[in-house]
mmCIF file of C-alpha atoms in Angstrom:
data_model
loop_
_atom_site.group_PDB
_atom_site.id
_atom_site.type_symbol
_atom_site.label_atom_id
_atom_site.label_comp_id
_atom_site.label_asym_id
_atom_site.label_seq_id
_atom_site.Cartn_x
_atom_site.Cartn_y
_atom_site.Cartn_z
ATOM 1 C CA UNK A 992 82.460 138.933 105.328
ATOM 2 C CA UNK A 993 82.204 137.345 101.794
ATOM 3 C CA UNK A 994 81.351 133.762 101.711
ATOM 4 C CA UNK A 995 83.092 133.206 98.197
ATOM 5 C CA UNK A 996 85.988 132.490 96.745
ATOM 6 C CA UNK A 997 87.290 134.056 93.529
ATOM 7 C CA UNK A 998 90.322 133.713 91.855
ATOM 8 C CA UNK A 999 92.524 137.604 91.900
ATOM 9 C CA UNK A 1000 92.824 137.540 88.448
ATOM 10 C CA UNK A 1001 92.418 135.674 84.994
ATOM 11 C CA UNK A 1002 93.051 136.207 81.021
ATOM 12 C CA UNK A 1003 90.352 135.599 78.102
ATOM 13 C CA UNK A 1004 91.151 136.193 74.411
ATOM 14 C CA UNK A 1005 88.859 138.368 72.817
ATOM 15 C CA UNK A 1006 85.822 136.027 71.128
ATOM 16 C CA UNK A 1007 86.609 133.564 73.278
ATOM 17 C CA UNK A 1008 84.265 132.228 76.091
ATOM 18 C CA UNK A 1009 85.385 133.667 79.471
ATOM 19 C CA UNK A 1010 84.289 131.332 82.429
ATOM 20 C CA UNK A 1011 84.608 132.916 85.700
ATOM 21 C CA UNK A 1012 84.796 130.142 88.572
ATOM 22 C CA UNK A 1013 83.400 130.583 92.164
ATOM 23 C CA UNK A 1014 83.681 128.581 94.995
ATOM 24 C CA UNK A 1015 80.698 128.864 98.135
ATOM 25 C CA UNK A 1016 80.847 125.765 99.986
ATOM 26 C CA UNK A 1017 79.322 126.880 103.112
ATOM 27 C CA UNK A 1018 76.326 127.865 101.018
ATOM 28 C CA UNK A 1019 73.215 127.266 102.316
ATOM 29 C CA UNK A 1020 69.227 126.125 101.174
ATOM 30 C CA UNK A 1021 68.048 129.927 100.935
ATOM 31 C CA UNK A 1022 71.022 131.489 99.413
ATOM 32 C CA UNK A 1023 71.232 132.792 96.023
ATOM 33 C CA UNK A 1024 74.668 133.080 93.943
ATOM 34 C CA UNK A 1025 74.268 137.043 92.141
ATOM 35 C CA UNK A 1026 77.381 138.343 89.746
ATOM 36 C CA UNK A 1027 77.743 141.862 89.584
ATOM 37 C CA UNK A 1028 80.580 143.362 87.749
ATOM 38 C CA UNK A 1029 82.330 146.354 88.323
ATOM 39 C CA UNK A 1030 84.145 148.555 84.770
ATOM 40 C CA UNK A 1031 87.139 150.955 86.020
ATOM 41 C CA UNK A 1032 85.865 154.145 87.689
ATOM 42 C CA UNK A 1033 82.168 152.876 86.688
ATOM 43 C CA UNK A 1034 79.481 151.393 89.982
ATOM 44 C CA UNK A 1035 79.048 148.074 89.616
ATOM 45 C CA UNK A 1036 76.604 146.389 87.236
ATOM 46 C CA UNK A 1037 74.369 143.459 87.746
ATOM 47 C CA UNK A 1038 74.869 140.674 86.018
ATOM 48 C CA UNK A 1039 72.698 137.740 86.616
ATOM 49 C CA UNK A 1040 71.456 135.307 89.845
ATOM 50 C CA UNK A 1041 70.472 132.171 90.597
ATOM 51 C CA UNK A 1042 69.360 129.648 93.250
ATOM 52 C CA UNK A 1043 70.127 125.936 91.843
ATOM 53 C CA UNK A 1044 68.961 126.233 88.338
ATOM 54 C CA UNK A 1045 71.616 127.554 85.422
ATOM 55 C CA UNK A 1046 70.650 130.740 84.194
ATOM 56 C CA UNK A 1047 70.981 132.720 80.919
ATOM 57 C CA UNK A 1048 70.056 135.895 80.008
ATOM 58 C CA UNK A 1049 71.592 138.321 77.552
ATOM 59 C CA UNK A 1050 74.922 139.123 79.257
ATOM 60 C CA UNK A 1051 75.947 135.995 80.626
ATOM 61 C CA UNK A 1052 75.047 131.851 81.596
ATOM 62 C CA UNK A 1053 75.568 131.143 85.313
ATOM 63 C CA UNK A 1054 76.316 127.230 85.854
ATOM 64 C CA UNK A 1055 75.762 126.358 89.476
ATOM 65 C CA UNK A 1056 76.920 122.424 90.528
ATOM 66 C CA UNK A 1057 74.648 120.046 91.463
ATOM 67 C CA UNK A 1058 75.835 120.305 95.133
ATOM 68 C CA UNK A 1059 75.825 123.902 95.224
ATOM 69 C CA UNK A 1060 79.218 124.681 96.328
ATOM 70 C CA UNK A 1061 80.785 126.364 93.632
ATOM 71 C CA UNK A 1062 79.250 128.293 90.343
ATOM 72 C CA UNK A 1063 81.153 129.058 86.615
ATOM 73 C CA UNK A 1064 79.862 132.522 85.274
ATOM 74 C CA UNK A 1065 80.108 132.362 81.595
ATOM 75 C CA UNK A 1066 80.765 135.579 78.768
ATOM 76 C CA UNK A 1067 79.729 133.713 75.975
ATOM 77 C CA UNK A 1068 82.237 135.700 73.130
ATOM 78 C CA UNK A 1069 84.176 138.238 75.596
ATOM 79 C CA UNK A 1070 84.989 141.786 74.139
ATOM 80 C CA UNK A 1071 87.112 144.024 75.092
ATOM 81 C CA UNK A 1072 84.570 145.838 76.821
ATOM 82 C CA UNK A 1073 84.241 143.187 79.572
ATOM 83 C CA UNK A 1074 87.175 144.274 81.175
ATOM 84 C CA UNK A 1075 86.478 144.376 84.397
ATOM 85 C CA UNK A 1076 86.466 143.180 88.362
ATOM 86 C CA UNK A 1077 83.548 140.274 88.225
ATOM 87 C CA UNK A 1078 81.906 139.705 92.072
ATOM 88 C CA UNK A 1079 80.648 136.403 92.782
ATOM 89 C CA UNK A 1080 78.490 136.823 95.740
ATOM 90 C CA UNK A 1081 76.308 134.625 98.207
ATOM 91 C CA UNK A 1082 73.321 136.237 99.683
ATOM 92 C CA UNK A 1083 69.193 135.646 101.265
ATOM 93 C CA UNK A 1084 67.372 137.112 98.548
ATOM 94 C CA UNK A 1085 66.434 140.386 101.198
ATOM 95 C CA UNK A 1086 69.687 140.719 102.838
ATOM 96 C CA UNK A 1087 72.035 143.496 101.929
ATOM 97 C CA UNK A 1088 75.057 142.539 99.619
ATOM 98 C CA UNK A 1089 78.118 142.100 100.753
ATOM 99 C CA UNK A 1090 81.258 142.569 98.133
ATOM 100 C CA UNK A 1091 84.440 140.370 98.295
ATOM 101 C CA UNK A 1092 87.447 141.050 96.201
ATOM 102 C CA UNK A 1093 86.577 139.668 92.917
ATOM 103 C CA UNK A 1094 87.962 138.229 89.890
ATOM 104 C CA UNK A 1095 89.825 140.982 88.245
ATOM 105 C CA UNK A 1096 89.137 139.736 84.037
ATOM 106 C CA UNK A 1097 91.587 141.152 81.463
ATOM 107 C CA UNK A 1098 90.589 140.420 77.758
ATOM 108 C CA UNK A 1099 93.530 140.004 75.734
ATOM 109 C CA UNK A 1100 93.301 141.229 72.074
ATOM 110 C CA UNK B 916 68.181 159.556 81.598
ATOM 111 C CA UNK B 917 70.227 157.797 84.145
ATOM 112 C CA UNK B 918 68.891 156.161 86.538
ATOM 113 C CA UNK B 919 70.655 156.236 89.665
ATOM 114 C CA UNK B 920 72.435 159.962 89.321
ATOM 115 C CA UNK B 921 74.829 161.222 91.935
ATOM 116 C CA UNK B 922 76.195 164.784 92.609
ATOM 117 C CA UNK B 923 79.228 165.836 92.188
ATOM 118 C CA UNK B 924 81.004 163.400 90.478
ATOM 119 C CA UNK B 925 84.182 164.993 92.249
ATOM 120 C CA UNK B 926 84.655 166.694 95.439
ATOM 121 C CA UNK B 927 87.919 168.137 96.613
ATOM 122 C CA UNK B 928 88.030 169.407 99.814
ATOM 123 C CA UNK B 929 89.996 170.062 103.193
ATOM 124 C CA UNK B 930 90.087 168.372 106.461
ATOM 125 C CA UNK B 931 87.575 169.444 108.754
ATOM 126 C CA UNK B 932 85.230 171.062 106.227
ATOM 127 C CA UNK B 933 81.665 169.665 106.057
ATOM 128 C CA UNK B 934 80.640 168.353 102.476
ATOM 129 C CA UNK B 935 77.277 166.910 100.971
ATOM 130 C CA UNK B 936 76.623 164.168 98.357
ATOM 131 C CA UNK B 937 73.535 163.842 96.717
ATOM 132 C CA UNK B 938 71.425 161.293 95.086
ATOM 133 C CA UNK B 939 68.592 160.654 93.056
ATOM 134 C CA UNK B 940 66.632 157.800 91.654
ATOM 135 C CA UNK B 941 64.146 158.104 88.770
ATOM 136 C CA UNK B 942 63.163 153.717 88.656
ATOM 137 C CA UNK B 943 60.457 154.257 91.562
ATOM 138 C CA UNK B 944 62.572 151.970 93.775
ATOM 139 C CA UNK B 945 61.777 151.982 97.583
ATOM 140 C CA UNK B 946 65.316 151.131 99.130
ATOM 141 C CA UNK B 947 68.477 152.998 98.313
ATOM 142 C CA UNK B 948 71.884 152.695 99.592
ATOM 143 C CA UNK B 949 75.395 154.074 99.974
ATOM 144 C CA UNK B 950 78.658 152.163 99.287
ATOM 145 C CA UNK B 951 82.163 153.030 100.033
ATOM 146 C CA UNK B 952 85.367 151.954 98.131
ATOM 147 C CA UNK B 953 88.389 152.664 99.704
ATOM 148 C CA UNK B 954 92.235 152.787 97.780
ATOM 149 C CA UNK B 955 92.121 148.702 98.120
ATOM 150 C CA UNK B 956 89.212 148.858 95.777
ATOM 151 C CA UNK B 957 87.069 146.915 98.569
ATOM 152 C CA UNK B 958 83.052 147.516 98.025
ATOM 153 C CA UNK B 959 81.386 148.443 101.655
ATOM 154 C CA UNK B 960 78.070 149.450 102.648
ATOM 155 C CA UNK B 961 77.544 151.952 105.001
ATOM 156 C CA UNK B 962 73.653 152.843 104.817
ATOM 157 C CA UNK B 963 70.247 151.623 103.369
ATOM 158 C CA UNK B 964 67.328 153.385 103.504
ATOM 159 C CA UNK B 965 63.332 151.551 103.035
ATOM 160 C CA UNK B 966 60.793 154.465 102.274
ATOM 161 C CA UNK B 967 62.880 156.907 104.345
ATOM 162 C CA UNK B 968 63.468 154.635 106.935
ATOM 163 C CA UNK B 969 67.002 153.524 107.938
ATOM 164 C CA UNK B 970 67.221 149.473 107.469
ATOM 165 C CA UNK B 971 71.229 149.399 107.797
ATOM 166 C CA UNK B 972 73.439 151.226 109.281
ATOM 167 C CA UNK B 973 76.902 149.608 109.208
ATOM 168 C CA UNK B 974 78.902 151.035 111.976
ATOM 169 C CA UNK B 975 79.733 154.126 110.359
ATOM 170 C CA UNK B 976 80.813 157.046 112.173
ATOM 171 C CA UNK B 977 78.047 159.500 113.458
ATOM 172 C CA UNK B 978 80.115 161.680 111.166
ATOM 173 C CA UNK B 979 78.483 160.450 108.490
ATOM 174 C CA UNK B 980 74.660 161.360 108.176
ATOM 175 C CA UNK B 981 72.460 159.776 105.570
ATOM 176 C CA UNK B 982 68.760 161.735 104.815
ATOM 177 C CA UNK B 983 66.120 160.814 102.691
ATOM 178 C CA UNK B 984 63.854 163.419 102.073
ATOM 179 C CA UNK B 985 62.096 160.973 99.642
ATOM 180 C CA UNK B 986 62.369 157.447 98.308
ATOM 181 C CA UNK B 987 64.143 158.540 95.130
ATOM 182 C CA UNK B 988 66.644 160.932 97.266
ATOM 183 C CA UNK B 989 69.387 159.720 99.953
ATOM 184 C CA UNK B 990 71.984 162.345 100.357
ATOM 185 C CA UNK B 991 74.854 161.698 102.545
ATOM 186 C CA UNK B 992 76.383 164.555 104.442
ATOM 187 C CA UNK B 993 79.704 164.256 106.240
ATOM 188 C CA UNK B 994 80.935 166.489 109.209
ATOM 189 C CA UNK B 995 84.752 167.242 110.081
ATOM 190 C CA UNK B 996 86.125 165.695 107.324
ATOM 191 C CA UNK B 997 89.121 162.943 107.983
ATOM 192 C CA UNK B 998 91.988 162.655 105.173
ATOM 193 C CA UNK B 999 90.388 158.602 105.993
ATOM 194 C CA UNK B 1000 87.186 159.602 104.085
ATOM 195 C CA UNK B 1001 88.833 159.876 100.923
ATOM 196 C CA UNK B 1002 87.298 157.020 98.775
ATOM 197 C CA UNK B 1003 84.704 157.270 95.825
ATOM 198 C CA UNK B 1004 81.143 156.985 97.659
ATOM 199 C CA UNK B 1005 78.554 155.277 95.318
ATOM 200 C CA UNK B 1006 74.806 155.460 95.840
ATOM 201 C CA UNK B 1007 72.317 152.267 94.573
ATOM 202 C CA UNK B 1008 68.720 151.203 94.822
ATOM 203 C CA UNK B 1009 66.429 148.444 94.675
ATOM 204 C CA UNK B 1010 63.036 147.298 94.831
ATOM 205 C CA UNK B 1011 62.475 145.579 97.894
ATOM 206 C CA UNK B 1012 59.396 143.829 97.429
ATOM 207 C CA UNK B 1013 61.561 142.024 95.287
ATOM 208 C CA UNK B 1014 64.015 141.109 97.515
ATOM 209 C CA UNK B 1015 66.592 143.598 96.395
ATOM 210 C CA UNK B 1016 66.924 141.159 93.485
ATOM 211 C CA UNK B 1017 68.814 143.875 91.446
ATOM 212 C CA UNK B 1018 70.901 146.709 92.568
ATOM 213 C CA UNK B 1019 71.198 149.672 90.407
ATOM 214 C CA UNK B 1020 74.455 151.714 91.105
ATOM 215 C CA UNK B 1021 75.100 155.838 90.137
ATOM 216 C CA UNK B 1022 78.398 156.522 88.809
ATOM 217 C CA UNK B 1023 80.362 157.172 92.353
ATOM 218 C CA UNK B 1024 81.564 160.252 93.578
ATOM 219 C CA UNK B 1025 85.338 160.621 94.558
ATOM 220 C CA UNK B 1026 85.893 162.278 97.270
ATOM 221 C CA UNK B 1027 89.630 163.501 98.188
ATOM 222 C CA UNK B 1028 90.424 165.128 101.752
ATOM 223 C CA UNK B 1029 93.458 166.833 101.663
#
């Protein structure tokens, strides 16, 4: 079962910062928080992970709280083209990954 | 050239027929895997393979047989086919020394069972 919470659904104006909240609150020490995103009829796409630190690389920032319960991934300037279902998932870095139902994004034009 | 490539990208087919999926993966990864989403659009896995080895194996039915001739090739073949199987089937891989850090997915193949 996934051990995250996601909201069903949210909006984001194209050029506008889409931040994609998360909550994990029975995370624990070893567990990493990945993103992985998923474009109609496309397999899903890796996004970014991290342990406790924020993280940036060229798609997206992933904000993890102090506490580790929840996380905020962040599309800088959204596009159209980031339509999409965005999984926020909870996993020991060599366990298999486990998909919950996601946070279906619609950017608005 | 992709990197995760699947075969067909469709398959259309009647109950009780036996059909084949296949897979290929040109990163030099050592683990691949097969996912099925059903009509809900929920992600499962059903299979991973380490260097030809079965790792997971996620209570599918012995209908289902994954093979791995390689570790760039896990094909799945399915026996008596169940109008239930219909779902696209995608195929990923990963590097495990790295703790699967990454999974790469293929495209999916949909598979309707009429």
């Amino acid at each position: 079962d996934a051990k995250t919470t996601q909201p069903p659904s949210m909006d984001c104006a194209e050029g506008r910062a889409a931040n994609l909240p998360c909550n994990h609150s029975t995370i624990s020490g070893n567990e990493y928080v990945y993103w992985y995103r998923q474009i109609h009829s496309q397999g899903p796409q890796y996004i970014i992970h991290g342990l406790k630190n924020n993280e940036t690389n060229e798609m997206a920032s992933l904000i993890i709280t102090e506490d580790r319960k929840s996380s905020t991934l962040i599309l800088p300037h959204a596009t159209l083209r980031d339509t999409a279902v965005y999984y926020c998932i909870v996993r020991v870095r060599d366990d298999k990954i486990i998909f919950g139902k996601g946070t279906r994004l619609h950017i608005l034009p | 050239d992709t990197a995760v490539s699947q075969t067909p990208k469709y398959l259309v087919t009647q109950m009780g027929n036996d059909k084949s999926i296949k897979c290929e993966q040109n990163l030099g990864h050592d683990t691949m895997y097969w996912y099925k989403q059903d009509s809900k659009k929920f992600l499962k896995i059903m299979f991973s393979y380490n260097n030809k080895e079965l790792i997971i194996n996620e209570t599918v039915p012995n209908r289902f047989s994954p093979k791995s001739p390689d570790k760039a090739h896990l094909n799945l073949h399915i026996n008596s086919l169940e109008l239930g199987d219909s779902a696209v089937y995608f195929c990923a891989s990963s590097q495990w020394d790295r703790q699967n850090e990454k999974l790469f997915f293929g495209s999916g193949t949909q598979l309707s069972v009429l």
